[in-house]
Amino acid sequence: MKLFDGLARFQPQALGVLRIMTALQFIEHGSQKLFNFPVSSGEPHALTGLMLTAAILEFAGGILLALGLLTRPVAFLLAGEMAIAYFMAHYPRDFFPINNNGDAAISFCFIFLYLVFAGAGAFALDNRRNG
């Protein structure tokens, strides 16, 4: 469609904004687990084993993605984390993601998987290292 043909030149910037905004949302999941910030409406969970690992991956991995540093390997690791989170914590509750509260995990998983293939886009420290 001719109307949208000119938008293709902004693809790197759009990808960069998608990466940054997704990473900022992901950081919140880690900071809520680690520091109870933003304050959770429920009781904080004990951070042991898998929950502690997930919190660290979400917080540190989110920061790395927001900066666009080591984007592809970090995104690969976080996509795997979200797939595991979905199948361990959400899927057993119900088949449908809307009912098992797993829709965010699925969305994060596939956005991160896309970043593995697409790269960081604009506004990334990876661009300084590679070019």
mmCIF file of N, CA, C and O in Angstrom, residues 41-111:
data_model
loop_
_atom_site.group_PDB
_atom_site.id
_atom_site.type_symbol
_atom_site.label_atom_id
_atom_site.label_comp_id
_atom_site.label_asym_id
_atom_site.label_seq_id
_atom_site.Cartn_x
_atom_site.Cartn_y
_atom_site.Cartn_z
ATOM 1 N N SER A 41 0.254 -5.833 44.828
ATOM 2 C CA SER A 41 -1.018 -5.834 45.563
ATOM 3 C C SER A 41 -1.139 -7.065 46.456
ATOM 4 O O SER A 41 -1.913 -7.072 47.394
ATOM 5 N N GLY A 42 -0.355 -8.100 46.166
ATOM 6 C CA GLY A 42 -0.379 -9.314 46.980
ATOM 7 C C GLY A 42 0.848 -9.391 47.870
ATOM 8 O O GLY A 42 1.665 -8.478 47.928
ATOM 9 N N GLU A 43 0.961 -10.487 48.549
ATOM 10 C CA GLU A 43 2.121 -10.716 49.405
ATOM 11 C C GLU A 43 3.350 -11.017 48.545
ATOM 12 O O GLU A 43 3.252 -11.761 47.576
ATOM 13 N N PRO A 44 4.513 -10.470 48.899
ATOM 14 C CA PRO A 44 5.733 -10.811 48.162
ATOM 15 C C PRO A 44 6.036 -12.309 48.294
ATOM 16 O O PRO A 44 5.784 -12.901 49.342
ATOM 17 N N HIS A 45 6.536 -12.887 47.211
ATOM 18 C CA HIS A 45 6.882 -14.305 47.216
ATOM 19 C C HIS A 45 8.284 -14.499 47.788
ATOM 20 O O HIS A 45 9.137 -13.628 47.663
ATOM 21 N N ALA A 46 8.506 -15.669 48.383
ATOM 22 C CA ALA A 46 9.851 -16.003 48.827
ATOM 23 C C ALA A 46 10.727 -16.206 47.596
ATOM 24 O O ALA A 46 10.326 -16.859 46.642
ATOM 25 N N LEU A 47 11.897 -15.622 47.616
ATOM 26 C CA LEU A 47 12.787 -15.716 46.466
ATOM 27 C C LEU A 47 13.823 -16.812 46.677
ATOM 28 O O LEU A 47 14.880 -16.587 47.244
ATOM 29 N N THR A 48 13.482 -17.993 46.239
ATOM 30 C CA THR A 48 14.409 -19.114 46.291
ATOM 31 C C THR A 48 14.359 -19.835 44.956
ATOM 32 O O THR A 48 13.364 -19.767 44.229
ATOM 33 N N GLY A 49 15.417 -20.520 44.630
ATOM 34 C CA GLY A 49 15.456 -21.374 43.456
ATOM 35 C C GLY A 49 15.068 -20.680 42.167
ATOM 36 O O GLY A 49 15.661 -19.677 41.775
ATOM 37 N N LEU A 50 14.045 -21.225 41.518
ATOM 38 C CA LEU A 50 13.624 -20.730 40.217
ATOM 39 C C LEU A 50 13.112 -19.300 40.265
ATOM 40 O O LEU A 50 13.343 -18.528 39.336
ATOM 41 N N MET A 51 12.421 -18.950 41.345
ATOM 42 C CA MET A 51 11.868 -17.592 41.438
ATOM 43 C C MET A 51 12.988 -16.553 41.538
ATOM 44 O O MET A 51 12.905 -15.489 40.925
ATOM 45 N N LEU A 52 14.033 -16.857 42.275
ATOM 46 C CA LEU A 52 15.182 -15.953 42.381
ATOM 47 C C LEU A 52 15.900 -15.858 41.038
ATOM 48 O O LEU A 52 16.270 -14.767 40.595
ATOM 49 N N THR A 53 16.084 -16.980 40.381
ATOM 50 C CA THR A 53 16.711 -16.992 39.059
ATOM 51 C C THR A 53 15.902 -16.158 38.072
ATOM 52 O O THR A 53 16.459 -15.350 37.313
ATOM 53 N N ALA A 54 14.589 -16.343 38.082
ATOM 54 C CA ALA A 54 13.721 -15.574 37.187
ATOM 55 C C ALA A 54 13.826 -14.084 37.485
ATOM 56 O O ALA A 54 13.920 -13.264 36.562
ATOM 57 N N ALA A 55 13.826 -13.712 38.762
ATOM 58 C CA ALA A 55 13.909 -12.298 39.141
ATOM 59 C C ALA A 55 15.200 -11.663 38.642
ATOM 60 O O ALA A 55 15.195 -10.553 38.096
ATOM 61 N N ILE A 56 16.305 -12.364 38.795
ATOM 62 C CA ILE A 56 17.604 -11.844 38.350
ATOM 63 C C ILE A 56 17.642 -11.734 36.831
ATOM 64 O O ILE A 56 18.095 -10.726 36.282
ATOM 65 N N LEU A 57 17.152 -12.772 36.143
ATOM 66 C CA LEU A 57 17.119 -12.734 34.677
ATOM 67 C C LEU A 57 16.255 -11.579 34.180
ATOM 68 O O LEU A 57 16.627 -10.876 33.233
ATOM 69 N N GLU A 58 15.109 -11.381 34.807
ATOM 70 C CA GLU A 58 14.190 -10.332 34.378
ATOM 71 C C GLU A 58 14.779 -8.946 34.624
ATOM 72 O O GLU A 58 14.700 -8.067 33.759
ATOM 73 N N PHE A 59 15.383 -8.748 35.773
ATOM 74 C CA PHE A 59 15.924 -7.434 36.096
ATOM 75 C C PHE A 59 17.190 -7.144 35.289
ATOM 76 O O PHE A 59 17.257 -6.151 34.562
ATOM 77 N N ALA A 60 18.178 -8.012 35.386
ATOM 78 C CA ALA A 60 19.446 -7.787 34.686
ATOM 79 C C ALA A 60 19.270 -7.905 33.171
ATOM 80 O O ALA A 60 19.794 -7.078 32.410
ATOM 81 N N GLY A 61 18.538 -8.915 32.731
ATOM 82 C CA GLY A 61 18.301 -9.086 31.300
ATOM 83 C C GLY A 61 17.520 -7.931 30.716
ATOM 84 O O GLY A 61 17.799 -7.471 29.604
ATOM 85 N N GLY A 62 16.552 -7.433 31.473
ATOM 86 C CA GLY A 62 15.783 -6.278 31.014
ATOM 87 C C GLY A 62 16.647 -5.045 30.858
ATOM 88 O O GLY A 62 16.511 -4.288 29.887
ATOM 89 N N ILE A 63 17.555 -4.834 31.784
ATOM 90 C CA ILE A 63 18.469 -3.689 31.694
ATOM 91 C C ILE A 63 19.360 -3.820 30.457
ATOM 92 O O ILE A 63 19.535 -2.863 29.695
ATOM 93 N N LEU A 64 19.920 -5.014 30.247
ATOM 94 C CA LEU A 64 20.767 -5.226 29.073
ATOM 95 C C LEU A 64 19.997 -4.988 27.772
ATOM 96 O O LEU A 64 20.513 -4.376 26.835
ATOM 97 N N LEU A 65 18.751 -5.472 27.721
ATOM 98 C CA LEU A 65 17.941 -5.252 26.518
ATOM 99 C C LEU A 65 17.596 -3.781 26.331
ATOM 100 O O LEU A 65 17.602 -3.277 25.216
ATOM 101 N N ALA A 66 17.264 -3.095 27.413
ATOM 102 C CA ALA A 66 16.948 -1.664 27.306
ATOM 103 C C ALA A 66 18.137 -0.887 26.743
ATOM 104 O O ALA A 66 17.962 0.022 25.936
ATOM 105 N N LEU A 67 19.331 -1.276 27.151
ATOM 106 C CA LEU A 67 20.540 -0.629 26.645
ATOM 107 C C LEU A 67 20.910 -1.114 25.250
ATOM 108 O O LEU A 67 21.715 -0.483 24.562
ATOM 109 N N GLY A 68 20.343 -2.238 24.855
ATOM 110 C CA GLY A 68 20.705 -2.826 23.568
ATOM 111 C C GLY A 68 22.096 -3.413 23.596
ATOM 112 O O GLY A 68 22.846 -3.330 22.636
ATOM 113 N N LEU A 69 22.451 -4.033 24.714
ATOM 114 C CA LEU A 69 23.777 -4.617 24.895
ATOM 115 C C LEU A 69 23.653 -6.135 24.925
ATOM 116 O O LEU A 69 22.899 -6.682 25.733
ATOM 117 N N LEU A 70 24.364 -6.809 24.033
ATOM 118 C CA LEU A 70 24.280 -8.277 23.893
ATOM 119 C C LEU A 70 22.839 -8.704 23.599
ATOM 120 O O LEU A 70 22.350 -9.701 24.118
ATOM 121 N N THR A 71 22.182 -7.946 22.768
ATOM 122 C CA THR A 71 20.749 -8.117 22.536
ATOM 123 C C THR A 71 20.365 -9.528 22.127
ATOM 124 O O THR A 71 19.460 -10.122 22.717
ATOM 125 N N ARG A 72 21.015 -10.080 21.137
ATOM 126 C CA ARG A 72 20.594 -11.396 20.628
ATOM 127 C C ARG A 72 20.760 -12.517 21.645
ATOM 128 O O ARG A 72 19.807 -13.266 21.881
ATOM 129 N N PRO A 73 21.917 -12.666 22.299
ATOM 130 C CA PRO A 73 22.014 -13.755 23.285
ATOM 131 C C PRO A 73 21.111 -13.543 24.501
ATOM 132 O O PRO A 73 20.527 -14.493 25.021
ATOM 133 N N VAL A 74 20.983 -12.295 24.950
ATOM 134 C CA VAL A 74 20.108 -12.018 26.092
ATOM 135 C C VAL A 74 18.654 -12.293 25.724
ATOM 136 O O VAL A 74 17.916 -12.919 26.491
ATOM 137 N N ALA A 75 18.237 -11.862 24.543
ATOM 138 C CA ALA A 75 16.867 -12.108 24.103
ATOM 139 C C ALA A 75 16.596 -13.606 23.986
ATOM 140 O O ALA A 75 15.506 -14.076 24.335
ATOM 141 N N PHE A 76 17.575 -14.367 23.513
ATOM 142 C CA PHE A 76 17.421 -15.828 23.414
ATOM 143 C C PHE A 76 17.202 -16.437 24.800
ATOM 144 O O PHE A 76 16.308 -17.254 24.997
ATOM 145 N N LEU A 77 18.009 -16.018 25.756
ATOM 146 C CA LEU A 77 17.885 -16.520 27.131
ATOM 147 C C LEU A 77 16.531 -16.152 27.736
ATOM 148 O O LEU A 77 15.860 -16.989 28.361
ATOM 149 N N LEU A 78 16.098 -14.918 27.529
ATOM 150 C CA LEU A 78 14.838 -14.468 28.108
ATOM 151 C C LEU A 78 13.631 -15.095 27.416
ATOM 152 O O LEU A 78 12.616 -15.360 28.072
ATOM 153 N N ALA A 79 13.720 -15.364 26.118
ATOM 154 C CA ALA A 79 12.637 -16.073 25.430
ATOM 155 C C ALA A 79 12.473 -17.466 26.039
ATOM 156 O O ALA A 79 11.345 -17.924 26.290
ATOM 157 N N GLY A 80 13.584 -18.120 26.301
ATOM 158 C CA GLY A 80 13.539 -19.432 26.952
ATOM 159 C C GLY A 80 12.960 -19.361 28.348
ATOM 160 O O GLY A 80 12.152 -20.213 28.751
ATOM 161 N N GLU A 81 13.360 -18.337 29.087
ATOM 162 C CA GLU A 81 12.815 -18.171 30.440
ATOM 163 C C GLU A 81 11.298 -18.015 30.397
ATOM 164 O O GLU A 81 10.573 -18.606 31.193
ATOM 165 N N MET A 82 10.812 -17.221 29.457
ATOM 166 C CA MET A 82 9.370 -16.995 29.369
ATOM 167 C C MET A 82 8.625 -18.243 28.900
ATOM 168 O O MET A 82 7.507 -18.505 29.352
ATOM 169 N N ALA A 83 9.229 -19.038 28.033
ATOM 170 C CA ALA A 83 8.605 -20.297 27.623
ATOM 171 C C ALA A 83 8.501 -21.241 28.828
ATOM 172 O O ALA A 83 7.449 -21.851 29.061
ATOM 173 N N ILE A 84 9.567 -21.327 29.592
ATOM 174 C CA ILE A 84 9.558 -22.167 30.797
ATOM 175 C C ILE A 84 8.537 -21.643 31.796
ATOM 176 O O ILE A 84 7.763 -22.416 32.373
ATOM 177 N N ALA A 85 8.511 -20.329 31.999
ATOM 178 C CA ALA A 85 7.540 -19.741 32.935
ATOM 179 C C ALA A 85 6.120 -20.063 32.509
ATOM 180 O O ALA A 85 5.275 -20.414 33.340
ATOM 181 N N TYR A 86 5.855 -19.953 31.213
ATOM 182 C CA TYR A 86 4.503 -20.234 30.737
ATOM 183 C C TYR A 86 4.115 -21.683 31.008
ATOM 184 O O TYR A 86 3.052 -21.955 31.572
ATOM 185 N N PHE A 87 4.964 -22.611 30.623
ATOM 186 C CA PHE A 87 4.592 -24.018 30.737
ATOM 187 C C PHE A 87 4.664 -24.543 32.171
ATOM 188 O O PHE A 87 3.967 -25.501 32.511
ATOM 189 N N MET A 88 5.456 -23.913 33.032
ATOM 190 C CA MET A 88 5.510 -24.359 34.434
ATOM 191 C C MET A 88 4.465 -23.681 35.312
ATOM 192 O O MET A 88 3.890 -24.314 36.195
ATOM 193 N N ALA A 89 4.230 -22.394 35.094
ATOM 194 C CA ALA A 89 3.379 -21.636 36.017
ATOM 195 C C ALA A 89 1.988 -21.346 35.477
ATOM 196 O O ALA A 89 1.038 -21.271 36.260
ATOM 197 N N HIS A 90 1.846 -21.170 34.188
ATOM 198 C CA HIS A 90 0.558 -20.734 33.645
ATOM 199 C C HIS A 90 -0.243 -21.861 33.009
ATOM 200 O O HIS A 90 -1.413 -22.056 33.343
ATOM 201 N N TYR A 91 0.379 -22.590 32.098
ATOM 202 C CA TYR A 91 -0.325 -23.633 31.358
ATOM 203 C C TYR A 91 -1.024 -24.661 32.256
ATOM 204 O O TYR A 91 -2.157 -25.049 31.969
ATOM 205 N N PRO A 92 -0.420 -25.085 33.371
ATOM 206 C CA PRO A 92 -1.110 -26.069 34.218
ATOM 207 C C PRO A 92 -2.434 -25.566 34.809
ATOM 208 O O PRO A 92 -3.302 -26.365 35.155
ATOM 209 N N ARG A 93 -2.610 -24.251 34.907
ATOM 210 C CA ARG A 93 -3.844 -23.695 35.477
ATOM 211 C C ARG A 93 -5.028 -23.826 34.531
ATOM 212 O O ARG A 93 -6.160 -24.011 34.973
ATOM 213 N N ASP A 94 -4.771 -23.641 33.227
ATOM 214 C CA ASP A 94 -5.854 -23.662 32.239
ATOM 215 C C ASP A 94 -5.214 -23.689 30.860
ATOM 216 O O ASP A 94 -4.106 -23.195 30.675
ATOM 217 N N PHE A 95 -5.919 -24.226 29.891
ATOM 218 C CA PHE A 95 -5.406 -24.296 28.529
ATOM 219 C C PHE A 95 -5.306 -22.913 27.882
ATOM 220 O O PHE A 95 -4.366 -22.630 27.147
ATOM 221 N N PHE A 96 -6.258 -22.033 28.159
ATOM 222 C CA PHE A 96 -6.342 -20.740 27.489
ATOM 223 C C PHE A 96 -5.530 -19.671 28.219
ATOM 224 O O PHE A 96 -5.733 -19.438 29.407
ATOM 225 N N PRO A 97 -4.628 -18.986 27.492
ATOM 226 C CA PRO A 97 -3.781 -17.968 28.121
ATOM 227 C C PRO A 97 -4.561 -16.862 28.824
ATOM 228 O O PRO A 97 -4.114 -16.358 29.855
ATOM 229 N N ILE A 98 -5.702 -16.472 28.303
ATOM 230 C CA ILE A 98 -6.488 -15.418 28.950
ATOM 231 C C ILE A 98 -6.976 -15.873 30.323
ATOM 232 O O ILE A 98 -7.114 -15.063 31.239
ATOM 233 N N ASN A 99 -7.201 -17.163 30.482
ATOM 234 C CA ASN A 99 -7.681 -17.705 31.753
ATOM 235 C C ASN A 99 -6.553 -18.046 32.715
ATOM 236 O O ASN A 99 -6.778 -18.102 33.931
ATOM 237 N N ASN A 100 -5.351 -18.308 32.196
ATOM 238 C CA ASN A 100 -4.262 -18.711 33.094
ATOM 239 C C ASN A 100 -3.264 -17.579 33.357
ATOM 240 O O ASN A 100 -2.225 -17.791 33.944
ATOM 241 N N ASN A 101 -3.613 -16.363 32.910
ATOM 242 C CA ASN A 101 -2.758 -15.175 33.082
ATOM 243 C C ASN A 101 -1.388 -15.322 32.424
ATOM 244 O O ASN A 101 -0.423 -14.705 32.855
ATOM 245 N N GLY A 102 -1.322 -16.120 31.380
ATOM 246 C CA GLY A 102 -0.050 -16.355 30.714
ATOM 247 C C GLY A 102 0.157 -15.547 29.455
ATOM 248 O O GLY A 102 1.174 -15.700 28.778
ATOM 249 N N ASP A 103 -0.781 -14.670 29.124
ATOM 250 C CA ASP A 103 -0.654 -13.925 27.870
ATOM 251 C C ASP A 103 0.578 -13.016 27.856
ATOM 252 O O ASP A 103 1.219 -12.863 26.813
ATOM 253 N N ALA A 104 0.951 -12.438 28.974
ATOM 254 C CA ALA A 104 2.159 -11.599 29.008
ATOM 255 C C ALA A 104 3.402 -12.451 28.774
ATOM 256 O O ALA A 104 4.308 -12.052 28.024
ATOM 257 N N ALA A 105 3.455 -13.634 29.384
ATOM 258 C CA ALA A 105 4.609 -14.517 29.201
ATOM 259 C C ALA A 105 4.752 -14.924 27.736
ATOM 260 O O ALA A 105 5.868 -14.943 27.192
ATOM 261 N N ILE A 106 3.635 -15.232 27.081
ATOM 262 C CA ILE A 106 3.676 -15.599 25.664
ATOM 263 C C ILE A 106 4.145 -14.411 24.831
ATOM 264 O O ILE A 106 5.005 -14.548 23.951
ATOM 265 N N SER A 107 3.608 -13.234 25.106
ATOM 266 C CA SER A 107 4.005 -12.045 24.338
ATOM 267 C C SER A 107 5.484 -11.739 24.521
ATOM 268 O O SER A 107 6.204 -11.492 23.545
ATOM 269 N N PHE A 108 5.958 -11.744 25.765
ATOM 270 C CA PHE A 108 7.384 -11.520 26.012
ATOM 271 C C PHE A 108 8.218 -12.557 25.271
ATOM 272 O O PHE A 108 9.218 -12.223 24.628
ATOM 273 N N CYS A 109 7.833 -13.821 25.347
ATOM 274 C CA CYS A 109 8.579 -14.900 24.704
ATOM 275 C C CYS A 109 8.753 -14.634 23.222
ATOM 276 O O CYS A 109 9.866 -14.711 22.688
ATOM 277 N N PHE A 110 7.676 -14.288 22.530
ATOM 278 C CA PHE A 110 7.764 -14.118 21.086
ATOM 279 C C PHE A 110 8.399 -12.792 20.675
ATOM 280 O O PHE A 110 9.062 -12.724 19.629
ATOM 281 N N ILE A 111 8.266 -11.756 21.477
ATOM 282 C CA ILE A 111 8.979 -10.508 21.181
ATOM 283 C C ILE A 111 10.484 -10.741 21.339
ATOM 284 O O ILE A 111 11.280 -10.323 20.492
#
